[in-house]
PDB file of C-alpha atoms in Angstrom:
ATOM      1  CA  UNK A  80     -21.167 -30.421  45.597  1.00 84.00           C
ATOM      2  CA  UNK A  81     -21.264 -28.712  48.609  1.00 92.00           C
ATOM      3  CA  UNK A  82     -21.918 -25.381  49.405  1.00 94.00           C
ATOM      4  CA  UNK A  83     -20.112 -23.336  52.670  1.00 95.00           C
ATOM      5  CA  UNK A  84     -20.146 -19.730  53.207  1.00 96.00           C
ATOM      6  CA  UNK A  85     -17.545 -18.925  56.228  1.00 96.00           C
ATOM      7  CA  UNK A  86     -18.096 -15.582  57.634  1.00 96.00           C
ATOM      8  CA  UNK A  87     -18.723 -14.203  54.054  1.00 96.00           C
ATOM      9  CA  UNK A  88     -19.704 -10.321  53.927  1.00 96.00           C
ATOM     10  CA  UNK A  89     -19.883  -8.148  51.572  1.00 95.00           C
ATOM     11  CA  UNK A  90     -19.551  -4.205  51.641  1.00 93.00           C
ATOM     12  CA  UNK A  91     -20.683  -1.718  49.041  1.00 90.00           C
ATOM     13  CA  UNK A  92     -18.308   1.521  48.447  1.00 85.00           C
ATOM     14  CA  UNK A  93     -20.944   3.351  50.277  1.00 80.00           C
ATOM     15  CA  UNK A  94     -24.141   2.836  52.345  1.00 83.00           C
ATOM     16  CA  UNK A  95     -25.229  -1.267  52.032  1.00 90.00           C
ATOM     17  CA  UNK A  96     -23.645  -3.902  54.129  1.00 94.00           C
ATOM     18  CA  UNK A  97     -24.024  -7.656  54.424  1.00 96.00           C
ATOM     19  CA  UNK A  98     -22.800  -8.332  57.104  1.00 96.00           C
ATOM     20  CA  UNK A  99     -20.841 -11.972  57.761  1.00 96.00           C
ATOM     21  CA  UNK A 100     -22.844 -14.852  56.386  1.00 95.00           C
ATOM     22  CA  UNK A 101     -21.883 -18.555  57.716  1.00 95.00           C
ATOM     23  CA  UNK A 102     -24.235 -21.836  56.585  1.00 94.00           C
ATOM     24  CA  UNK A 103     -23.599 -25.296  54.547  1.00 94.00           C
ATOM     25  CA  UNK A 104     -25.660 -26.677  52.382  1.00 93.00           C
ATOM     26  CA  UNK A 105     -25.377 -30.265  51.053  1.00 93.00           C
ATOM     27  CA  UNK A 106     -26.284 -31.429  47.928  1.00 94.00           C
ATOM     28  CA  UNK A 107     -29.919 -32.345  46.928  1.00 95.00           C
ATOM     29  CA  UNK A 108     -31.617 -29.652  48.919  1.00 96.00           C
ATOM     30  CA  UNK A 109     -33.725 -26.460  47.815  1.00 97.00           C
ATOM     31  CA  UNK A 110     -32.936 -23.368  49.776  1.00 96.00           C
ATOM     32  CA  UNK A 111     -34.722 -20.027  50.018  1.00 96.00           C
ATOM     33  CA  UNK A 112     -33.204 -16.671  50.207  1.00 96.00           C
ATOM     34  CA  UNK A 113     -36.346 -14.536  51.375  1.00 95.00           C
ATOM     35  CA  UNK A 114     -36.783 -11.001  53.368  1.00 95.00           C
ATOM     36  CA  UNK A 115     -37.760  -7.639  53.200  1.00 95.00           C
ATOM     37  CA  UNK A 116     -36.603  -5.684  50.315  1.00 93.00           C
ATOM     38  CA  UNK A 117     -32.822  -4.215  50.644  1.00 91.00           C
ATOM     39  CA  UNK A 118     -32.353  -6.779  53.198  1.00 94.00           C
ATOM     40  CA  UNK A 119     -29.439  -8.125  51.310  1.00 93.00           C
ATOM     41  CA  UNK A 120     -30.876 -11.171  49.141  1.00 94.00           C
ATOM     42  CA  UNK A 121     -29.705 -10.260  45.880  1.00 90.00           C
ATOM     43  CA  UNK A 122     -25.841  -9.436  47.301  1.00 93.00           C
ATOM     44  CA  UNK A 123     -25.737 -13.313  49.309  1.00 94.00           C
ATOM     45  CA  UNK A 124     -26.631 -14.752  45.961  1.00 92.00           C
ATOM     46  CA  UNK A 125     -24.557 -12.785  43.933  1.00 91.00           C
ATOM     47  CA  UNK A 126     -22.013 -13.522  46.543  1.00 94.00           C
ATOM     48  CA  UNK A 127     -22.491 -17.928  45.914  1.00 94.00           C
ATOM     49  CA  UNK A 128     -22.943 -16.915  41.817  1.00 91.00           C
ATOM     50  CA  UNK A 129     -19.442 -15.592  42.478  1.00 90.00           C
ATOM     51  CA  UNK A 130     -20.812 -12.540  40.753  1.00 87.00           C
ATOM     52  CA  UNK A 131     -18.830 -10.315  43.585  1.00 90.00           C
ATOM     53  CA  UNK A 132     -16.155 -11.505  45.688  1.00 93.00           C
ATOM     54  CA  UNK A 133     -16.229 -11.026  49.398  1.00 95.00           C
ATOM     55  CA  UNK A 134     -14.576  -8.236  51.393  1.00 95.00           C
ATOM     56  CA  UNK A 135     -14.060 -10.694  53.637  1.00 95.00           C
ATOM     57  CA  UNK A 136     -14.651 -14.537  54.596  1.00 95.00           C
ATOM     58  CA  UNK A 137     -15.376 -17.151  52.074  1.00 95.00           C
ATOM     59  CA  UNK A 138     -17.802 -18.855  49.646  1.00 95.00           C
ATOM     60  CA  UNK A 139     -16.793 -22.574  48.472  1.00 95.00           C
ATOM     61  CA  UNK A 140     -18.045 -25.159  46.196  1.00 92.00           C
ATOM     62  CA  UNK A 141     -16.334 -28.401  46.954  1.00 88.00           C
ATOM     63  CA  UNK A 142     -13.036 -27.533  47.845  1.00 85.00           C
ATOM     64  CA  UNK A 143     -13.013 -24.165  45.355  1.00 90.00           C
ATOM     65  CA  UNK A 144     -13.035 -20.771  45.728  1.00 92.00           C
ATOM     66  CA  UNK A 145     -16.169 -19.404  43.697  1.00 92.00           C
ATOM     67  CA  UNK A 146     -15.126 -16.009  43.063  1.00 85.00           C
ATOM     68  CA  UNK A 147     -11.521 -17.126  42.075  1.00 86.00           C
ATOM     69  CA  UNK A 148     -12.800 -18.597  39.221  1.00 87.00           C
ATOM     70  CA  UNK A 149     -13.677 -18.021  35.390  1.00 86.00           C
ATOM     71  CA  UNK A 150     -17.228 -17.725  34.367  1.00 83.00           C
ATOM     72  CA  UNK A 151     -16.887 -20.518  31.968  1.00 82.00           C
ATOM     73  CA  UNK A 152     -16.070 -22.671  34.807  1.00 84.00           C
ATOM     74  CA  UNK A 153     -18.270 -21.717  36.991  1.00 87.00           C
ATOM     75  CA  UNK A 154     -20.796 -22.595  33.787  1.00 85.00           C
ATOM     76  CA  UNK A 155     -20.157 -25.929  33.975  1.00 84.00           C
ATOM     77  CA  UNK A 156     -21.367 -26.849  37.660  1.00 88.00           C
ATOM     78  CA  UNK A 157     -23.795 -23.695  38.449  1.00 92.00           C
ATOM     79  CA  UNK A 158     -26.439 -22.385  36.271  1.00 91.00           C
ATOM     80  CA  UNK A 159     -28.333 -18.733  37.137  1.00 89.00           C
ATOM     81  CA  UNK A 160     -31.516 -17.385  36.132  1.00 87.00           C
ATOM     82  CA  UNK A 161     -30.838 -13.386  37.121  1.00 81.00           C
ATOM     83  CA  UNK A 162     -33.411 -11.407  37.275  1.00 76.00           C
ATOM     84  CA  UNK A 163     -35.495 -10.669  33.916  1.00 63.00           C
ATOM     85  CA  UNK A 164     -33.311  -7.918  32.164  1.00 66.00           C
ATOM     86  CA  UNK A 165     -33.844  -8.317  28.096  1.00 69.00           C
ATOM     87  CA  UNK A 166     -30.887  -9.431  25.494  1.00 74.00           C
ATOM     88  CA  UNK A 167     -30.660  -6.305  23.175  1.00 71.00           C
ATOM     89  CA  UNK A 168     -30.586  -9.392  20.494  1.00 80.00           C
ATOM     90  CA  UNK A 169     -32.711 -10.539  17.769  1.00 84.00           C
ATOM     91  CA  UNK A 170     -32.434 -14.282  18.625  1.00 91.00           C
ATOM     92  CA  UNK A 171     -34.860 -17.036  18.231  1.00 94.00           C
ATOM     93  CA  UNK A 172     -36.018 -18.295  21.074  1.00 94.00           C
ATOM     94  CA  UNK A 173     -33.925 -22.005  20.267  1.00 94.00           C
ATOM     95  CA  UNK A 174     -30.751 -19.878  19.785  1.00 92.00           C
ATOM     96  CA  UNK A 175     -30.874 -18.461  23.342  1.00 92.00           C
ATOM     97  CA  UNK A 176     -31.864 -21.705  24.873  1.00 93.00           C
ATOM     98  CA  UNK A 177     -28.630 -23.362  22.495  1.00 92.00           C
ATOM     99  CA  UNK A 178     -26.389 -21.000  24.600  1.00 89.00           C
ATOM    100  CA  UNK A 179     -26.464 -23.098  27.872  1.00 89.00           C
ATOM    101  CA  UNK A 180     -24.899 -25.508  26.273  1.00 86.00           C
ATOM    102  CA  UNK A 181     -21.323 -22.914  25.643  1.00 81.00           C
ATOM    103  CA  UNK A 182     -19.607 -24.333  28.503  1.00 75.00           C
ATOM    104  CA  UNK A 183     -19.351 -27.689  26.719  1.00 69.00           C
ATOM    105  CA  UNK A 184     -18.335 -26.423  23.635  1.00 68.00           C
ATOM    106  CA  UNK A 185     -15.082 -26.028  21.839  1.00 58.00           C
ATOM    107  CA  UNK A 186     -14.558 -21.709  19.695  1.00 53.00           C
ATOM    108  CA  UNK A 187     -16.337 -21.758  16.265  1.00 53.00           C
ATOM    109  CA  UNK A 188     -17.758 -25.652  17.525  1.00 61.00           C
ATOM    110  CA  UNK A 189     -20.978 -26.351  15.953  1.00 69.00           C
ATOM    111  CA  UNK A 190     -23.885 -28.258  18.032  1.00 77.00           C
ATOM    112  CA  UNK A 191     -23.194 -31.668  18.726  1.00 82.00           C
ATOM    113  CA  UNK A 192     -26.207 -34.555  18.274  1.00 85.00           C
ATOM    114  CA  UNK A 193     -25.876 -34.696  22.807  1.00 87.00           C
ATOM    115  CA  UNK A 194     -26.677 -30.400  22.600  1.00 88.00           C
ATOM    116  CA  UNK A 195     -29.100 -30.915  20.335  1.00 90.00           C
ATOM    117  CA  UNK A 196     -31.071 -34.122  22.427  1.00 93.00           C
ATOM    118  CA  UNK A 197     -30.259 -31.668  25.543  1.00 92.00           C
ATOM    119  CA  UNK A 198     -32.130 -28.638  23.828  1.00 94.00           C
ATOM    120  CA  UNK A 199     -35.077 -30.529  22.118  1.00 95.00           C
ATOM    121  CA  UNK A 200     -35.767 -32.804  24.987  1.00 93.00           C
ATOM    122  CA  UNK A 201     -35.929 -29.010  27.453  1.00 93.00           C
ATOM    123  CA  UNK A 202     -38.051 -27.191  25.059  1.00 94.00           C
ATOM    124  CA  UNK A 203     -40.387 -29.789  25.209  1.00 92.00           C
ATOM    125  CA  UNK A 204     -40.262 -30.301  29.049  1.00 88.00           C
ATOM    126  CA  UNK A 205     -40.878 -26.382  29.158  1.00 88.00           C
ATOM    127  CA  UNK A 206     -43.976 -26.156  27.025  1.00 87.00           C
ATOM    128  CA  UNK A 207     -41.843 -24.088  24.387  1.00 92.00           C
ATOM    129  CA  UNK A 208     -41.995 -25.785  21.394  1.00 92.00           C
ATOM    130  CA  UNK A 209     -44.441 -23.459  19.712  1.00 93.00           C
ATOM    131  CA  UNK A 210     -42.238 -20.438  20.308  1.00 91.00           C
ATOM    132  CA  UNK A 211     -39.022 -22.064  19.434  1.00 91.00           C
ATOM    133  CA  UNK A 212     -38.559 -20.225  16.112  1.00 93.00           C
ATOM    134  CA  UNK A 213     -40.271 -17.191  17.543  1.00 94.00           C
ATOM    135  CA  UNK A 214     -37.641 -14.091  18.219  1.00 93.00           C
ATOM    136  CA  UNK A 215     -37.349 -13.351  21.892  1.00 91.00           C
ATOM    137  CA  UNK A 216     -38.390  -9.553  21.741  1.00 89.00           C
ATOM    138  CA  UNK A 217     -41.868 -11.279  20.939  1.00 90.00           C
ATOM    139  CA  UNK A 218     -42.252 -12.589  23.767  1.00 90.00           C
ATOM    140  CA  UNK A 219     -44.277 -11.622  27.499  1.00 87.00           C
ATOM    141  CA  UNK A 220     -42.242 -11.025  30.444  1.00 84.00           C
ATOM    142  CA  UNK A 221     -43.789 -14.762  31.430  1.00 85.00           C
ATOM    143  CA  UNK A 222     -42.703 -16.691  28.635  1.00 88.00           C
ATOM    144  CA  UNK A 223     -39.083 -14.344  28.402  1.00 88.00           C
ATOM    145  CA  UNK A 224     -38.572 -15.921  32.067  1.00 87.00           C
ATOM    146  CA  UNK A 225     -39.170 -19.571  31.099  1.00 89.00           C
ATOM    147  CA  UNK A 226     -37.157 -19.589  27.856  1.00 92.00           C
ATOM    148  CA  UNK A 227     -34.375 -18.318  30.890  1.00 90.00           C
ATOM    149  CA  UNK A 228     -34.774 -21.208  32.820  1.00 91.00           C
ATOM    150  CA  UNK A 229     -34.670 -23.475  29.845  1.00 93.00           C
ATOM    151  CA  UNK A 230     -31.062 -21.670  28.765  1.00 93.00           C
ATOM    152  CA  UNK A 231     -29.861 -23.069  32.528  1.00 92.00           C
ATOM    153  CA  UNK A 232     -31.532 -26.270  32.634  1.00 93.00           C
ATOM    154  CA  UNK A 233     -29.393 -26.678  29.203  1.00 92.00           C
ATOM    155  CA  UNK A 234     -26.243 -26.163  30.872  1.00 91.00           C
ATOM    156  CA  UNK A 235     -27.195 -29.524  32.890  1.00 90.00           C
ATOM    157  CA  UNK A 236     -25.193 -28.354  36.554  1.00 92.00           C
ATOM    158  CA  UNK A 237     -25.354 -29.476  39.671  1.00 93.00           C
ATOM    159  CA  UNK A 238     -26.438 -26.181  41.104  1.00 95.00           C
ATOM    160  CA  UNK A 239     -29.334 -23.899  40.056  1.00 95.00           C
ATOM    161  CA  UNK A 240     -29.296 -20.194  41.566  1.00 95.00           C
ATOM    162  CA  UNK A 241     -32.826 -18.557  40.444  1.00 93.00           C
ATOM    163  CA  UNK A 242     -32.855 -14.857  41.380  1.00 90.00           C
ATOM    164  CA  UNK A 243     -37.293 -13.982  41.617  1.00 87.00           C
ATOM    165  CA  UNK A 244     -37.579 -16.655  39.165  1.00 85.00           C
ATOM    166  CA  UNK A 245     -41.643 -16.499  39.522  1.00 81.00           C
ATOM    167  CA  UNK A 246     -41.601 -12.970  38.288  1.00 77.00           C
ATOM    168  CA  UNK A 247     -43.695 -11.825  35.363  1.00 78.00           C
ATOM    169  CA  UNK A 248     -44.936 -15.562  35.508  1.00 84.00           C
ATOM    170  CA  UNK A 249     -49.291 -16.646  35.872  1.00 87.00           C
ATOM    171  CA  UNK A 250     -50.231 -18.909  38.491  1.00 88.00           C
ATOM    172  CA  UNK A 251     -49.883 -22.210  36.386  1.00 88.00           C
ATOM    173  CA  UNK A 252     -46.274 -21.508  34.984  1.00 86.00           C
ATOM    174  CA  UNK A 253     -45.168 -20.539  38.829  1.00 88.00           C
ATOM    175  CA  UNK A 254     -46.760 -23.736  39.914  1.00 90.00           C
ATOM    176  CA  UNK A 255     -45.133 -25.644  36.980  1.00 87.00           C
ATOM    177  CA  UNK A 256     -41.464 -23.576  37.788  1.00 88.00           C
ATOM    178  CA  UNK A 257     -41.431 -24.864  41.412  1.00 92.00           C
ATOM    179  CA  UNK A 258     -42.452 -28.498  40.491  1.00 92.00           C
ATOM    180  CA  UNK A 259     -39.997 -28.857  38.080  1.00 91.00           C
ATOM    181  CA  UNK A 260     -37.095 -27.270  40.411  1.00 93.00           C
ATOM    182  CA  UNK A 261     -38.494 -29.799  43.299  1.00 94.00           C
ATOM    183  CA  UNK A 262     -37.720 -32.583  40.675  1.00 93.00           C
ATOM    184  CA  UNK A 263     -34.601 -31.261  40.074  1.00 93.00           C
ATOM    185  CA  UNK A 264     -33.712 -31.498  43.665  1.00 95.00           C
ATOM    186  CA  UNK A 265     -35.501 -34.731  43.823  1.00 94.00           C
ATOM    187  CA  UNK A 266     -32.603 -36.235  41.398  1.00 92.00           C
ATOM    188  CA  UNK A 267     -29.886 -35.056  43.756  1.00 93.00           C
ATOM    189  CA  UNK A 268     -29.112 -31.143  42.466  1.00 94.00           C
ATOM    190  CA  UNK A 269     -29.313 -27.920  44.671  1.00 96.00           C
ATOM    191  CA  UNK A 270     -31.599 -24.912  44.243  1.00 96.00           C
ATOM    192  CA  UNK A 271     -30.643 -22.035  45.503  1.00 96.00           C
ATOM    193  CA  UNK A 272     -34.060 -19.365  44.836  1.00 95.00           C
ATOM    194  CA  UNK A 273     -34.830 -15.755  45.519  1.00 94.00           C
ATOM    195  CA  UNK A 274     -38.618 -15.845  46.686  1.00 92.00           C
ATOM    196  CA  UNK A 275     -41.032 -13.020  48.161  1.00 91.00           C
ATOM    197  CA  UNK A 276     -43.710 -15.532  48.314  1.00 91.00           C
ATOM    198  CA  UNK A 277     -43.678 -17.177  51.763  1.00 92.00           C
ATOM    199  CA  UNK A 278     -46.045 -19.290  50.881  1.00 92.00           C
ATOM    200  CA  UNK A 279     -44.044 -20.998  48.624  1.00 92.00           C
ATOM    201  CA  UNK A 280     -41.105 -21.014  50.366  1.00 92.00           C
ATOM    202  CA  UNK A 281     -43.081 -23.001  52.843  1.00 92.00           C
ATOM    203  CA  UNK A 282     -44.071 -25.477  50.938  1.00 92.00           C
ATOM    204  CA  UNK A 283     -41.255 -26.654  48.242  1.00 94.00           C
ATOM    205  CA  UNK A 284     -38.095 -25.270  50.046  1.00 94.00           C
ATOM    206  CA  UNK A 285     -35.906 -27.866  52.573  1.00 96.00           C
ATOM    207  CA  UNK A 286     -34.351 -24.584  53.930  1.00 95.00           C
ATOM    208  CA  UNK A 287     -34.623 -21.115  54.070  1.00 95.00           C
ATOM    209  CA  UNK A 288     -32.617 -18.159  55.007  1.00 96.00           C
ATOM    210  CA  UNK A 289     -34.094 -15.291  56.775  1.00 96.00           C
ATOM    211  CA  UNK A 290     -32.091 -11.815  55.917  1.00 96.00           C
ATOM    212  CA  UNK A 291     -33.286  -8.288  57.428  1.00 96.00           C
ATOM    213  CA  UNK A 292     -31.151  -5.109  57.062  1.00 94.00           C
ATOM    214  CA  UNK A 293     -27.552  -6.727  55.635  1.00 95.00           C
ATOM    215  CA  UNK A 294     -27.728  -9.700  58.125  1.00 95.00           C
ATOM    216  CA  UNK A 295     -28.740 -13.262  58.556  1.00 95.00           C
ATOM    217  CA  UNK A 296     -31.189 -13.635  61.271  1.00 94.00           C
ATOM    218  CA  UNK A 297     -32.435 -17.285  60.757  1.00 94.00           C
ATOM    219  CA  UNK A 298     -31.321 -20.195  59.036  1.00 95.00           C
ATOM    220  CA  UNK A 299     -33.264 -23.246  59.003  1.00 94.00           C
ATOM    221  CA  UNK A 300     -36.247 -25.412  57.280  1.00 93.00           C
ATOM    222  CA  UNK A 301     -39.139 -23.019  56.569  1.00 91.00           C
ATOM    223  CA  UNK A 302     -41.287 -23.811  59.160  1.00 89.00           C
ATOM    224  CA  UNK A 303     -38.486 -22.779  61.791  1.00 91.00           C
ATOM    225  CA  UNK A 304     -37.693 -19.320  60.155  1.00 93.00           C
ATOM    226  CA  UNK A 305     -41.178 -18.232  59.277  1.00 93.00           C
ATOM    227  CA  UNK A 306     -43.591 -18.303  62.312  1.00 92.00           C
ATOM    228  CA  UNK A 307     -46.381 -15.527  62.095  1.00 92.00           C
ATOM    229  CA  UNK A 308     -43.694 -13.746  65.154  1.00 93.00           C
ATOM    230  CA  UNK A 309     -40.915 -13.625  62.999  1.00 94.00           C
ATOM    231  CA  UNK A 310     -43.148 -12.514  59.955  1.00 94.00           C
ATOM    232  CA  UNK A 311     -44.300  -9.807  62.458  1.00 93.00           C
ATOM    233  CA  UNK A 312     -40.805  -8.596  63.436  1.00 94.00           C
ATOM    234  CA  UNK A 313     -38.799  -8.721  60.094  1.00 95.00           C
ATOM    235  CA  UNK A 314     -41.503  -7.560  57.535  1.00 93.00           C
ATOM    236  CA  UNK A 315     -43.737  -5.064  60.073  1.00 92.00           C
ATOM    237  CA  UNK A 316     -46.774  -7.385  58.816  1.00 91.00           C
ATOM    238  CA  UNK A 317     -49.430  -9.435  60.974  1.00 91.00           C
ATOM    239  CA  UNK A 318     -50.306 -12.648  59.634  1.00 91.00           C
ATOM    240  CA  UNK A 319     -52.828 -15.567  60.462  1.00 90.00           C
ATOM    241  CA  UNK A 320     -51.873 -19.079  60.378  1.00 88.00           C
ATOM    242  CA  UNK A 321     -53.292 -21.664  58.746  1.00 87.00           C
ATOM    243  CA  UNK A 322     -53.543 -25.439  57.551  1.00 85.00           C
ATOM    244  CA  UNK A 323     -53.752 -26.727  54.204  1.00 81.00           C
ATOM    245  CA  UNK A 324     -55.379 -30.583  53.886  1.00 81.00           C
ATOM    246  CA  UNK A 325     -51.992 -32.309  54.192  1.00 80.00           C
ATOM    247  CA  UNK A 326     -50.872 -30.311  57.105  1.00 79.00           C
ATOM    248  CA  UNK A 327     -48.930 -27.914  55.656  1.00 81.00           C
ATOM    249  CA  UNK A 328     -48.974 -24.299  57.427  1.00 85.00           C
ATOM    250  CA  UNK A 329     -49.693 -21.071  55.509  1.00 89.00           C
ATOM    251  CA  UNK A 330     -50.213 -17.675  55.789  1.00 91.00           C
ATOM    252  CA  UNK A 331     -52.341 -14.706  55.078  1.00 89.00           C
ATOM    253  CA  UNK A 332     -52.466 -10.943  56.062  1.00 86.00           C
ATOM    254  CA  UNK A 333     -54.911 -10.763  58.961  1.00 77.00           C
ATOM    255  CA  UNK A 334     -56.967  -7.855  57.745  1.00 66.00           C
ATOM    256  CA  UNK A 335     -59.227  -8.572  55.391  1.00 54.00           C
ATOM    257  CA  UNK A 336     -58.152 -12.268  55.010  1.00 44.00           C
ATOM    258  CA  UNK A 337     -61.002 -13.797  56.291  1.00 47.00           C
ATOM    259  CA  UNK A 338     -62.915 -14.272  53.262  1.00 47.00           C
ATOM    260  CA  UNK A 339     -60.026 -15.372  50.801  1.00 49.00           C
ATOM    261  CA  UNK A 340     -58.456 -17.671  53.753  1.00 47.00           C
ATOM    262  CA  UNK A 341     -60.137 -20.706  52.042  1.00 48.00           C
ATOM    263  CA  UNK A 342     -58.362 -20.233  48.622  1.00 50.00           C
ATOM    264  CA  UNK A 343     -55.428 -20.109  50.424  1.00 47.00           C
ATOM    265  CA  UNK A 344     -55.873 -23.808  52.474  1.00 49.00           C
ATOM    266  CA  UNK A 345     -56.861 -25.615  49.449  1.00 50.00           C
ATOM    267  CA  UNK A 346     -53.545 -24.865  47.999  1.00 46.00           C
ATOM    268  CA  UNK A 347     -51.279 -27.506  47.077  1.00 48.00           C
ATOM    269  CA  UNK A 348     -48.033 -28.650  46.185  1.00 44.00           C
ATOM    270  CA  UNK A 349     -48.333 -30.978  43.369  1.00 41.00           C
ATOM    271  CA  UNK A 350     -44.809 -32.648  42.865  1.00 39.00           C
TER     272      UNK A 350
END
């Protein structure tokens, strides 16, 4: 399904504004929102979530009007891993995953044998199954986040929208997060992701948007939007470039990078 924001803005009641937004984005593709904080990430998504509706302009999927819809419709093509804020819930972890799968279900409808293949065959994809009778306010802020994603990869959409989703998450859970989005793309669905991490955005997204102070200042594949200039101009911060073994182009803070620059090259994607 695709996605088409036509001169979409949004403005707050007072102070923030996003100013008009226009891009497409076909299916199969993994975008990046990135930029400085309070550059206006968080609105744009909340603006394709259909979360807020535009002042102005337009944000489609297909041929439909996001915002004019239910949120139980919306459920059943777009998925959304907010930001970690906790459920004020005693659930087990498998009862919070078992709610991605609402959208398909009928009032006072218990789990059918297709949730419960959908759930099991998740939990174990997620490295979860030891914590799947454990109650969520047991759980780190890393393994609150991935029982999150597993409630959305549930809900089996076309379209994933993943506000931060590395937050609160250790080196080999980020690394496993972004594989497991890439494959997602890989079998034709769209990721739409919140990242501060350049890095990353440079090496699993197909294209990223660039947002300083409320407006869009570059939209393109990664390697078009972030150039150490760019970096320089939008985030006040001079960065070195470098090469990883397959090519790929990084970056690190120029003071003081010297010494950790290696780390940096050896990293790869491994999807």
């Amino acid at each position: 399904m695709t996605i088409k924001l036509t001169a979409a803005e949004y403005r707050y009641d007072q102070g923030f504004h996003l100013k008009p937004v226009s891009f497409e984005i076909e299916p199969g593709n993994f975008i990046v929102l990135t930029g400085p904080n309070g550059s206006g990430k968080t609105t744009l998504f909340s603006l394709i979530n259909g979360v807020v509706k535009p002042s102005s302009g337009s944000v489609t999927v297909g041929k439909q009007d996001v915002s004019g819809m239910s949120a139980r419709a919306r459920a059943r093509f777009m998925g959304m891993v907010p930001q970690v804020s906790r459920i004020n819930f005693d659930y087990t972890v498998e009862e919070l995953i078992a709610m991605g799968r609402y959208p398909y279900q009928g009032f006072f409808c218990s789990e059918s044998d297709e949730d419960r293949r959908v759930i099991d065959e998740v939990i174990t994809r997620l490295d979860l199954s030891e914590f799947r009778e454990r109650s969520i306010s047991c759980l780190s802020g890393g393994e609150y986040q991935r029982v999150l994603l597993a409630r959305v990869l549930v809900q089996q959409t076309d379209i994933l929208l993943l506000d931060e989703p590395g937050n609160h998450l250790d080196l080999k859970h980020q690394t496993m997060l972004l594989n497991l989005l890439k494959e997602e793309v890989g079998n034709g669905k769209t990721v739409i992701a919140v990242l501060h991490d350049l890095n990353q955005a440079l090496l699993y997204a197909d294209y990223g948007v660039l947002l300083d102070r409320g407006e869009c200042v570059r939209f393109g594949s990664p390697s078009e939007i972030l150039t150490a200039d760019i970096i320089q101009e939008v985030f006040g911060v001079t960065m070195k470039e470098y090469r990883n073994d397959e090519g790929a182009v990084l970056f690190a803070p120029e003071t003081g990078a010297a010494e950790s620059a290696a780390g940096i090259v050896d990293y790869k994607m491994s999807c």
